């Protein structure tokens, strides 16, 4: 390689995230439980030059949107001698909206608006089960089985990106 080329310099990536968690919890020496709910709202966008030819950008892009997540969960733990057993379940609803992607050709100043779709998804319940057996003071045997849901990031939803020859 004799040179490198700029790929996508991002000029700005303003974002805000707000959320809350509320829970009720009870604990005794042998048993504890917690039930709760949480919510998150994310807003953000990326502003960047891209599609470089002869070392100069040919396009400018603004892409972003809003994502909201709402979840309910319950968890219980039982401690009996050297055994600790934990189980949890969680249900979530996620949606994205107000998505935008505006690409501007720098030579003609022509806007190329692309309207990303809005999405709503109610995730299947996720669950977790785990147990710990205390062999001695510092040695424990652990087992866990679980599944989970991760909503896509705003970047994954609204901003295309390239890794080698793959455009996502």
Short mmCIF file of C-alpha atoms in Angstrom, two decimals, residues 1-145:
data_model
loop_
_atom_site.label_atom_id
_atom_site.label_comp_id
_atom_site.label_asym_id
_atom_site.label_seq_id
_atom_site.Cartn_x
_atom_site.Cartn_y
_atom_site.Cartn_z
CA UNK A 1 0.00 0.00 0.00
CA UNK A 2 1.36 3.41 -0.92
CA UNK A 3 -1.43 5.63 0.43
CA UNK A 4 -4.61 5.68 2.48
CA UNK A 5 -7.95 7.28 1.68
CA UNK A 6 -10.48 8.81 4.01
CA UNK A 7 -13.63 6.67 4.17
CA UNK A 8 -16.36 8.50 6.15
CA UNK A 9 -15.33 11.42 8.34
CA UNK A 10 -18.25 12.07 10.67
CA UNK A 11 -18.74 15.78 11.33
CA UNK A 12 -21.28 15.36 14.13
CA UNK A 13 -23.09 12.54 15.89
CA UNK A 14 -25.49 14.26 18.29
CA UNK A 15 -27.48 11.84 20.44
CA UNK A 16 -29.52 11.80 23.63
CA UNK A 17 -30.61 8.91 25.78
CA UNK A 18 -33.11 9.04 28.60
CA UNK A 19 -34.61 6.29 30.66
CA UNK A 20 -35.74 5.02 34.01
CA UNK A 21 -35.95 1.86 36.08
CA UNK A 22 -38.44 1.16 38.86
CA UNK A 23 -38.37 -1.99 40.96
CA UNK A 24 -39.80 -3.60 44.07
CA UNK A 25 -37.39 -5.86 45.91
CA UNK A 26 -37.64 -8.17 48.93
CA UNK A 27 -34.82 -10.05 50.60
CA UNK A 28 -34.42 -12.55 53.43
CA UNK A 29 -31.31 -14.63 54.27
CA UNK A 30 -32.58 -17.54 52.13
CA UNK A 31 -34.73 -15.92 49.44
CA UNK A 32 -34.92 -12.72 47.40
CA UNK A 33 -37.04 -11.45 44.56
CA UNK A 34 -37.38 -8.36 42.42
CA UNK A 35 -39.99 -7.22 39.92
CA UNK A 36 -39.63 -4.11 37.85
CA UNK A 37 -39.98 -2.16 34.69
CA UNK A 38 -37.68 0.02 32.67
CA UNK A 39 -37.80 2.21 29.62
CA UNK A 40 -35.26 3.91 27.34
CA UNK A 41 -35.55 6.48 24.57
CA UNK A 42 -32.69 7.18 22.18
CA UNK A 43 -32.53 9.95 19.60
CA UNK A 44 -29.55 10.48 17.37
CA UNK A 45 -28.13 11.15 13.93
CA UNK A 46 -24.87 11.03 12.04
CA UNK A 47 -23.67 13.76 9.68
CA UNK A 48 -20.88 12.67 7.38
CA UNK A 49 -19.14 12.99 4.05
CA UNK A 50 -18.77 9.75 2.09
CA UNK A 51 -18.34 8.18 -1.33
CA UNK A 52 -14.85 9.46 -1.96
CA UNK A 53 -13.44 9.65 -5.48
CA UNK A 54 -9.92 10.93 -6.18
CA UNK A 55 -9.58 11.84 -2.51
CA UNK A 56 -12.68 14.08 -2.44
CA UNK A 57 -16.15 13.33 -1.05
CA UNK A 58 -18.99 13.24 -3.58
CA UNK A 59 -21.88 12.95 -1.11
CA UNK A 60 -23.00 14.22 2.29
CA UNK A 61 -25.39 12.22 4.45
CA UNK A 62 -27.59 12.93 7.47
CA UNK A 63 -29.10 9.76 8.94
CA UNK A 64 -30.82 8.99 12.22
CA UNK A 65 -34.05 8.47 14.10
CA UNK A 66 -35.66 7.58 17.41
CA UNK A 67 -35.78 4.26 19.23
CA UNK A 68 -37.81 3.37 22.34
CA UNK A 69 -37.70 0.25 24.50
CA UNK A 70 -40.04 -0.77 27.33
CA UNK A 71 -39.44 -3.85 29.48
CA UNK A 72 -40.99 -5.75 32.39
CA UNK A 73 -39.02 -8.28 34.41
CA UNK A 74 -39.07 -10.55 37.44
CA UNK A 75 -36.20 -12.35 39.16
CA UNK A 76 -36.03 -14.76 42.09
CA UNK A 77 -33.06 -16.23 43.98
CA UNK A 78 -33.08 -19.08 46.52
CA UNK A 79 -30.09 -19.78 48.78
CA UNK A 80 -29.92 -23.14 50.55
CA UNK A 81 -26.63 -24.23 52.09
CA UNK A 82 -23.95 -24.28 49.37
CA UNK A 83 -26.56 -23.86 46.61
CA UNK A 84 -27.79 -20.61 45.07
CA UNK A 85 -30.44 -20.90 42.35
CA UNK A 86 -31.62 -17.91 40.31
CA UNK A 87 -34.35 -17.59 37.68
CA UNK A 88 -35.52 -14.55 35.75
CA UNK A 89 -37.93 -13.65 32.95
CA UNK A 90 -38.22 -10.48 30.88
CA UNK A 91 -40.65 -9.19 28.24
CA UNK A 92 -39.88 -6.23 25.97
CA UNK A 93 -41.47 -4.03 23.38
CA UNK A 94 -39.29 -1.96 21.07
CA UNK A 95 -40.05 0.52 18.31
CA UNK A 96 -38.16 2.87 16.01
CA UNK A 97 -39.66 5.86 14.23
CA UNK A 98 -38.91 9.27 12.69
CA UNK A 99 -36.14 7.63 10.71
CA UNK A 100 -34.45 9.75 8.11
CA UNK A 101 -31.64 9.41 5.64
CA UNK A 102 -30.94 12.35 3.36
CA UNK A 103 -28.03 12.02 0.98
CA UNK A 104 -26.89 15.08 -0.95
CA UNK A 105 -24.85 14.89 -4.13
CA UNK A 106 -22.17 17.57 -3.61
CA UNK A 107 -21.69 18.31 -7.32
CA UNK A 108 -25.37 18.99 -8.10
CA UNK A 109 -26.66 19.82 -4.57
CA UNK A 110 -29.49 17.41 -5.31
CA UNK A 111 -31.05 15.76 -2.24
CA UNK A 112 -31.65 12.04 -2.42
CA UNK A 113 -34.07 11.40 0.48
CA UNK A 114 -34.45 7.79 1.52
CA UNK A 115 -37.25 6.96 3.94
CA UNK A 116 -36.24 4.12 6.24
CA UNK A 117 -39.19 2.08 7.49
CA UNK A 118 -40.54 2.44 11.01
CA UNK A 119 -40.40 -0.74 13.08
CA UNK A 120 -42.24 -2.15 16.06
CA UNK A 121 -41.31 -5.43 17.70
CA UNK A 122 -42.53 -7.20 20.77
CA UNK A 123 -39.69 -9.48 21.73
CA UNK A 124 -40.43 -12.99 22.84
CA UNK A 125 -39.87 -13.42 26.53
CA UNK A 126 -36.27 -13.89 27.48
CA UNK A 127 -35.37 -16.09 30.38
CA UNK A 128 -32.36 -16.87 32.52
CA UNK A 129 -31.61 -19.72 34.89
CA UNK A 130 -28.45 -20.14 36.89
CA UNK A 131 -27.08 -22.06 39.81
CA UNK A 132 -23.94 -21.82 41.89
CA UNK A 133 -22.53 -24.52 44.13
CA UNK A 134 -19.95 -23.32 46.69
CA UNK A 135 -17.24 -25.99 46.91
CA UNK A 136 -15.12 -24.05 49.38
CA UNK A 137 -14.49 -20.44 50.42
CA UNK A 138 -13.01 -19.29 47.10
CA UNK A 139 -14.09 -22.02 44.68
CA UNK A 140 -17.55 -22.16 43.11
CA UNK A 141 -19.11 -24.22 40.35
CA UNK A 142 -21.44 -22.19 38.13
CA UNK A 143 -24.01 -23.09 35.52
CA UNK A 144 -26.19 -20.69 33.52
CA UNK A 145 -28.57 -20.88 30.58
#
